[in-house]
Short mmCIF file of C-alpha atoms in Angstrom, two decimals:
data_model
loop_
_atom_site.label_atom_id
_atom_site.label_comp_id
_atom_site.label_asym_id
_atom_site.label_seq_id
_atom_site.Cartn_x
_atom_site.Cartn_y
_atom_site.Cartn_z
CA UNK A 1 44.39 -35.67 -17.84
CA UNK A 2 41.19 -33.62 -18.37
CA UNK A 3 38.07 -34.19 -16.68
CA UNK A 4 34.51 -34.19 -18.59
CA UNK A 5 32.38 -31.56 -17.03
CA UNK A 6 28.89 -33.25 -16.05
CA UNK A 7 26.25 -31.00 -16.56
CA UNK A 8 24.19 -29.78 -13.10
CA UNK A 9 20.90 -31.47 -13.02
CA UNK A 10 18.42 -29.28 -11.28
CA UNK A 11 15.74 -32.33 -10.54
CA UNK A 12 18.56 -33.86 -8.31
CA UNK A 13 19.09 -31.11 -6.03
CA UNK A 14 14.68 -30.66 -6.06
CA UNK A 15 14.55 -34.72 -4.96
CA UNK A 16 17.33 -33.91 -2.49
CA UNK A 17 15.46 -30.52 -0.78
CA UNK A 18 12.24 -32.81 -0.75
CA UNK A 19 13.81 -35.30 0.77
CA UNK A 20 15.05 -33.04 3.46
CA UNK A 21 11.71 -31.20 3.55
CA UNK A 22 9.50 -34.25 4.35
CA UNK A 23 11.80 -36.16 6.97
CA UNK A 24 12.10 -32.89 9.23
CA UNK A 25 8.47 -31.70 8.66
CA UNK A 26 8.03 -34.91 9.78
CA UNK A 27 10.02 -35.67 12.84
CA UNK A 28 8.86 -31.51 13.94
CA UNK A 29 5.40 -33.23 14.22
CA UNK A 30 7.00 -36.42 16.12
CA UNK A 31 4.98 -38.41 13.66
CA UNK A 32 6.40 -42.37 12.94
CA UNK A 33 6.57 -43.34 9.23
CA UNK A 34 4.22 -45.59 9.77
CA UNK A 35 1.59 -42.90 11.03
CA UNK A 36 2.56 -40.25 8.15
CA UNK A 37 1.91 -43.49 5.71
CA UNK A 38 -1.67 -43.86 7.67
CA UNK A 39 -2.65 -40.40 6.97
CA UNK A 40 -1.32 -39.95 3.63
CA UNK A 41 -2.07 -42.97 2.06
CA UNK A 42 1.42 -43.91 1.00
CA UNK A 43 3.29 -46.95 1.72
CA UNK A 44 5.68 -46.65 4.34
CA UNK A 45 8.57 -47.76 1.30
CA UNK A 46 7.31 -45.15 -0.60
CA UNK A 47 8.20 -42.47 2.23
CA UNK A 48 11.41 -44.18 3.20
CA UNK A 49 12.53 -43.64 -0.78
CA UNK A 50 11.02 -40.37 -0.64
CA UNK A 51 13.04 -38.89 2.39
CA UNK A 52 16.55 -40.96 1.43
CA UNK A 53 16.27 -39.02 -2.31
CA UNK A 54 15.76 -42.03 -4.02
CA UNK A 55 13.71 -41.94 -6.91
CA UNK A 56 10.71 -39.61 -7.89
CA UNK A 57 7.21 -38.61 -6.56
CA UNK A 58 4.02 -38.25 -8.36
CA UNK A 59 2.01 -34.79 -8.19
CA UNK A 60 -0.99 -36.14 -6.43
CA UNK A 61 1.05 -38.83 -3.87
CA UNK A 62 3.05 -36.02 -2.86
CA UNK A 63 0.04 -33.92 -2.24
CA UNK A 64 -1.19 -36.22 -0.17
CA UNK A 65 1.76 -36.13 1.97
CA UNK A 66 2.03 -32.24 2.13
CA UNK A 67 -1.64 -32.48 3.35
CA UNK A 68 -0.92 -34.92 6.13
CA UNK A 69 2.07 -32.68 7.24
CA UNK A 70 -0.34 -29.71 7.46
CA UNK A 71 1.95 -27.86 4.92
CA UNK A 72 1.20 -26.74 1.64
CA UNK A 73 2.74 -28.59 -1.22
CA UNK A 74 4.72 -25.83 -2.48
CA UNK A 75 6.86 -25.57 1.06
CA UNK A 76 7.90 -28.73 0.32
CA UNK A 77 9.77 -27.86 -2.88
CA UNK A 78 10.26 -24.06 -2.52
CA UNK A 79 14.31 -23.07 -2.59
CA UNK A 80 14.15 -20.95 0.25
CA UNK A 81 13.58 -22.38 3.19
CA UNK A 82 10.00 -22.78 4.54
CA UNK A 83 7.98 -20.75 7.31
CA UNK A 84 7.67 -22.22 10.54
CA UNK A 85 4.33 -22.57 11.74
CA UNK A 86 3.89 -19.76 13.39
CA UNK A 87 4.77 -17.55 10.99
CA UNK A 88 2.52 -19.17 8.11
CA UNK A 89 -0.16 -18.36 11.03
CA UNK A 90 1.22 -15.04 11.43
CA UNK A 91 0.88 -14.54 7.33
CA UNK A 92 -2.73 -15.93 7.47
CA UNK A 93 -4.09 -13.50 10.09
CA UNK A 94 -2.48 -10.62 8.25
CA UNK A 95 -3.64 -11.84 4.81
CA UNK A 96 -7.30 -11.19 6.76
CA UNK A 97 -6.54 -8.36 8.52
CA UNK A 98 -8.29 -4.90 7.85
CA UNK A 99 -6.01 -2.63 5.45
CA UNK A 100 -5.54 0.01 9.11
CA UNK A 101 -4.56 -3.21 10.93
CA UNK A 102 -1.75 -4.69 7.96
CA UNK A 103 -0.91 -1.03 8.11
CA UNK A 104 0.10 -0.80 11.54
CA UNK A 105 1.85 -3.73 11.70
CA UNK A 106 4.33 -2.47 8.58
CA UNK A 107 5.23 0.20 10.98
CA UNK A 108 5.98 -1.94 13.42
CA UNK A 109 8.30 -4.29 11.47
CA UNK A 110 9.64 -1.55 9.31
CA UNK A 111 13.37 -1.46 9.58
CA UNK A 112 13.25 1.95 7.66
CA UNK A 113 12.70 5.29 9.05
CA UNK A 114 9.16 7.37 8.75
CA UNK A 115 11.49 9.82 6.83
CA UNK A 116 12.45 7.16 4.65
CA UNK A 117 8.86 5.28 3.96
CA UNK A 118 8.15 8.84 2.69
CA UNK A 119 11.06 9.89 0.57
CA UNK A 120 9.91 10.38 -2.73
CA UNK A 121 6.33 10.75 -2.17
CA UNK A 122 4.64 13.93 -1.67
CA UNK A 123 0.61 14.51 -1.47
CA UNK A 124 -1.24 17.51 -1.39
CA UNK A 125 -3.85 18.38 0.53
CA UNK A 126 -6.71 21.17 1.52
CA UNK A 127 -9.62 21.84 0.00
CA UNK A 128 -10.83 22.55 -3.53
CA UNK A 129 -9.86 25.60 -5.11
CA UNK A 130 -6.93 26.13 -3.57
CA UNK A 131 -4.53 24.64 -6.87
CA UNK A 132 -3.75 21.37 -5.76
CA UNK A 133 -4.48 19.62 -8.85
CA UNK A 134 -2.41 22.47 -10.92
CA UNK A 135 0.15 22.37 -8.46
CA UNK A 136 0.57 19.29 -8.82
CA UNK A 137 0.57 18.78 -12.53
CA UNK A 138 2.70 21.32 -12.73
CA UNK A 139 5.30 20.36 -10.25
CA UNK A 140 5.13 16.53 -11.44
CA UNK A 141 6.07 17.71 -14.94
CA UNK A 142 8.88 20.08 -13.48
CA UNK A 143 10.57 16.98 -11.53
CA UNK A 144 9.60 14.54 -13.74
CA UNK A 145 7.10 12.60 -11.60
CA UNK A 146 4.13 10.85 -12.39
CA UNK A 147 1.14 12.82 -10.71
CA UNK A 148 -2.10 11.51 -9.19
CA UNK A 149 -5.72 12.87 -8.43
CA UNK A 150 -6.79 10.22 -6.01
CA UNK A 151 -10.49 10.89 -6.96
CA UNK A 152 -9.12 9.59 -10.71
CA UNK A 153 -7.99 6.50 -9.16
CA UNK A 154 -11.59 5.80 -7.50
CA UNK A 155 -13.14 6.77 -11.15
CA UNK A 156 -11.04 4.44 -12.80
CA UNK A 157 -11.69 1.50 -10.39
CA UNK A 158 -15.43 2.02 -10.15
CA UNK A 159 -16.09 3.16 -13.50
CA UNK A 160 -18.00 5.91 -12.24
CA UNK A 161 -17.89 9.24 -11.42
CA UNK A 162 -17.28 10.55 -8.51
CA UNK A 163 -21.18 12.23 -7.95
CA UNK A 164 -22.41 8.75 -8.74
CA UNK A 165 -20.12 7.13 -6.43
CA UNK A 166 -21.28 9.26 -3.98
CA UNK A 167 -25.10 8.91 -4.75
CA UNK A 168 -24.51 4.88 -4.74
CA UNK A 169 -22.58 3.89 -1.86
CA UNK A 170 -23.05 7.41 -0.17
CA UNK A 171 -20.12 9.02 1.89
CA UNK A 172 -19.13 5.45 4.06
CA UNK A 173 -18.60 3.66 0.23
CA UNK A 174 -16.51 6.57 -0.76
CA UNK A 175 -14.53 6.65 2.38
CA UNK A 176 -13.22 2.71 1.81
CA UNK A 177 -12.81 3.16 -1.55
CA UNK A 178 -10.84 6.10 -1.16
CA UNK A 179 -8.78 4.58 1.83
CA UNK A 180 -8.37 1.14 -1.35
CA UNK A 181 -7.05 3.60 -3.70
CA UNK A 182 -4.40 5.56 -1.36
CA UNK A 183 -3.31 1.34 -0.68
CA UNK A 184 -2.91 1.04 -4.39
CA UNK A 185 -0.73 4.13 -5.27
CA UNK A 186 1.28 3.82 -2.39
CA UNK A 187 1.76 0.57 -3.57
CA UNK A 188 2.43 1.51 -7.29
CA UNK A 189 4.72 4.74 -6.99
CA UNK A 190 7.87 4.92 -5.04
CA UNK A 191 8.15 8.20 -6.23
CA UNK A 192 4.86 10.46 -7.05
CA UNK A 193 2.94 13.72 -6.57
CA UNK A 194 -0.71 12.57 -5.19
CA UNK A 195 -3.50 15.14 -4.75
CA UNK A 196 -6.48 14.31 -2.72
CA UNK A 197 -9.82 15.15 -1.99
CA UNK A 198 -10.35 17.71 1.21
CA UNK A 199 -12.26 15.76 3.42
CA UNK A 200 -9.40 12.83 3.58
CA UNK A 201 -7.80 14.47 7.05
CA UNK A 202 -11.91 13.96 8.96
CA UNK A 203 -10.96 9.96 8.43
CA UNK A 204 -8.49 9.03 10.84
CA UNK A 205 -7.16 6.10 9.89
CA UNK A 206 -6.80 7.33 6.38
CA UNK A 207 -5.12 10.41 7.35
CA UNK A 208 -2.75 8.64 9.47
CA UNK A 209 -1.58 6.01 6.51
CA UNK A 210 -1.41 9.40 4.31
CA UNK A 211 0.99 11.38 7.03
CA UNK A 212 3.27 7.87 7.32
CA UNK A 213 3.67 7.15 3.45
CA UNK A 214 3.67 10.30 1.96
CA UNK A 215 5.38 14.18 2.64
CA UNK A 216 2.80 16.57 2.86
CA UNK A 217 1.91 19.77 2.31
CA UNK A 218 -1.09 21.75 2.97
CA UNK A 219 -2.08 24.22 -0.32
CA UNK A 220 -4.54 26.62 0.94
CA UNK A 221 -5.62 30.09 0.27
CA UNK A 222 -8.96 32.77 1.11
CA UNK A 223 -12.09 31.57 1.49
CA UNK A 224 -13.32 34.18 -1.40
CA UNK A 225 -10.50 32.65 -3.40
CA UNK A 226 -11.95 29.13 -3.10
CA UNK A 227 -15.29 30.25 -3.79
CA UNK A 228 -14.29 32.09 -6.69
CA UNK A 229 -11.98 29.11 -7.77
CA UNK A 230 -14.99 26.64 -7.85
CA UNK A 231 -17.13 29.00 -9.07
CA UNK A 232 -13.96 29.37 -12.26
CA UNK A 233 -14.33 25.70 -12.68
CA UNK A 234 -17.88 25.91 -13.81
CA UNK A 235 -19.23 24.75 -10.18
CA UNK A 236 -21.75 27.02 -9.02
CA UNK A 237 -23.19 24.87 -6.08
CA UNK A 238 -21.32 26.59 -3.83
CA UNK A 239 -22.76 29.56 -3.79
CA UNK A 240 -26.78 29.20 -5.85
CA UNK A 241 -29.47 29.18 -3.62
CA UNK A 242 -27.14 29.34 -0.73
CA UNK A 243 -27.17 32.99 0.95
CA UNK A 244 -25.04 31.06 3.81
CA UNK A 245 -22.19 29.08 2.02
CA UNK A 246 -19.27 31.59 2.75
CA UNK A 247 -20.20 30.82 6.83
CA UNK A 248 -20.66 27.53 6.01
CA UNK A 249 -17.06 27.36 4.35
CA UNK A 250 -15.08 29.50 6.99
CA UNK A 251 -16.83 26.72 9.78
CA UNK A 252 -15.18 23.87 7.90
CA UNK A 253 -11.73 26.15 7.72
CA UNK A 254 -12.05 26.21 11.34
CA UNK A 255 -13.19 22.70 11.63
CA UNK A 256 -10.23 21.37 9.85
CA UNK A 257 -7.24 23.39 9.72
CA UNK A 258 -6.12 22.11 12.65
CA UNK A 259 -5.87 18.55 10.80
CA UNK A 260 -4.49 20.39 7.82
CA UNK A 261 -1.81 21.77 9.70
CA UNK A 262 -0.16 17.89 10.78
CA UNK A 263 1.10 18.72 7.27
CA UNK A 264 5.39 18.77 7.19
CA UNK A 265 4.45 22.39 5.14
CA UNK A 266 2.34 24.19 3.72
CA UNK A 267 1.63 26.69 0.82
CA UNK A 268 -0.73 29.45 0.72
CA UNK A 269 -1.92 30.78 -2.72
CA UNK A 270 -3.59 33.43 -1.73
CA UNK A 271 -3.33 36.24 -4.45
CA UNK A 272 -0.23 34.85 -6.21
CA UNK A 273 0.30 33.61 -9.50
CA UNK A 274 0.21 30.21 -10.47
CA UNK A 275 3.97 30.45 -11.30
CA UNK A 276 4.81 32.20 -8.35
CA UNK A 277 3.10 29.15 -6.19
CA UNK A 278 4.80 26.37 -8.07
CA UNK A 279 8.11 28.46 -7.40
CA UNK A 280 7.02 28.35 -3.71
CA UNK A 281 5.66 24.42 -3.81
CA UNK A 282 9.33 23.58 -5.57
CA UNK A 283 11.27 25.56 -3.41
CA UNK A 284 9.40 23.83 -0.31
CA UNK A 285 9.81 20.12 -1.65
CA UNK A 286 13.90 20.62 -2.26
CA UNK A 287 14.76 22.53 1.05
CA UNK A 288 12.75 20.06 3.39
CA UNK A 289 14.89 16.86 0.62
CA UNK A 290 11.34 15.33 0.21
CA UNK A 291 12.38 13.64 -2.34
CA UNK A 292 15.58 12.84 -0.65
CA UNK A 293 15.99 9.47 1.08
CA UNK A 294 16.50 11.75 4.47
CA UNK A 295 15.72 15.43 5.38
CA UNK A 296 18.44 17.55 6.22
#
């Protein structure tokens, strides 16, 4: 004798995980039916159907009762099961939290090692002239990666240049939106070449997010070599009307190569060909497995 399949009915088993949801939401909050039918404004035959699975809810009564709980309505019917408490308070404060804050507290939940929040991820850094963004390009196209200029990123968001960015919200606007657009790619790109702007490693809590989510490698080479870079690039700032600018460059060397150097490498370009540095840069990025899930 065969038996007649009977097809699964999906609004059952939502009636039966509301029903559930409700009567333990409200015996957690020791609240009588009679008190949950005060607050909500539904008869206490109402809620007794409701919790035994019998029959269906409107929108708006059931709203009423997700408000008295203190829960939000979708808790009630979501498949998994809900938050407690404290974590939905736990989610609310970090939902509000400042982007170093929700930062820090990824680390400290992170089953995954720092090795392996960075596989796949490299960023270069140092400061213009010294063939990060060719680099980069380069090597991106060589391992088939997407690559990055994080000043792009802040461009494309602000729909503005960078010099007007700068003359607008000054150097503190540029900072946050630069620390906003390092958030987004590492968001975006499991797997990337990112090139940033020099002066990322003088903000600390930047830098730090930068050294946890990405691999990176200091490019660097002469200071006449970045002058003459810049200078190559049409940008003759650097030098007009400035007797002093190749002092005032070796300073900020000094000044920062010691944040440079937290790098996991670095490259210097210093008199070599392009293709000799991407050889180098390549040759770096497969014998430290960067974009390995863990360094040998």
């Amino acid at each position: 004798m065969s038996e007649t399949a009977h097809p699964i009915d999906p609004g059952a088993d939502l009636i039966k995980r509301l029903a559930v949801r409700v009567r333990e939401a409200r015996k957690a909050r020791g609240l009588p039916r009679r008190v949950l039918s005060e607050m909500s404004g539904v008869s206490p035959r109402y809620l007794a159907q409701l919790e035994a699975g019998e029959g269906n809810i409107s929108v708006i009564l059931l709203q009423r009762v997700a408000q008295a709980l203190d829960l939000k309505v979708e808790t009630l019917l979501a498949e998994r099961a809900p938050w407690s408490r404290d974590v939905e308070r736990v989610a609310c404060l970090f939902s509000n939290a400042s982007m170093d804050v929700q930062q820090q507290v990824r680390g400290l939940l992170s089953p995954q090692s720092p090795v392996m929040m960075r596989a796949g991820r490299i960023c270069l850094i140092g400061l213009r002239g010294a063939g990060k963004s060719t680099l980069g390009k380069l090597a991106g196209a060589a391992l088939d990666l997407p690559f990055v200029e994080l000043n792009e990123e802040i461009e494309a968001e602000s729909g503005m240049p960078i010099a007007e960015v700068m003359a607008l919200y000054g150097q503190e606007g540029y900072r946050e939106m630069e620390a906003d657009a390092l958030e987004r790619v590492s968001v975006a790109h499991d797997r990337m070449i990112l090139a940033v702007a020099g002066g990322i490693v003088a903000e600390p809590a930047t830098y730090a997010r930068l050294l946890q989510q990405f691999h990176t490698i200091w490019i660097h080479t002469s200071p006449s070599e970045y002058m003459q870079r810049v200078r190559a690039q049409g940008d003759v700032r650097p030098m007009e009307g400035n007797p002093a600018a190749m002092t005032q460059l070796k300073n900020l060397l000094d000044t920062r190569k010691p944040l440079y150097e937290r790098a996991d490498a670095q490259i210097n370009t210093s008199n070599r060909p392009v293709k000799t540095s991407l050889n180098d840069l390549l040759g770096v990025i497969r014998k430290r497995h960067f974009l390995d899930a863990a360094e040998g």
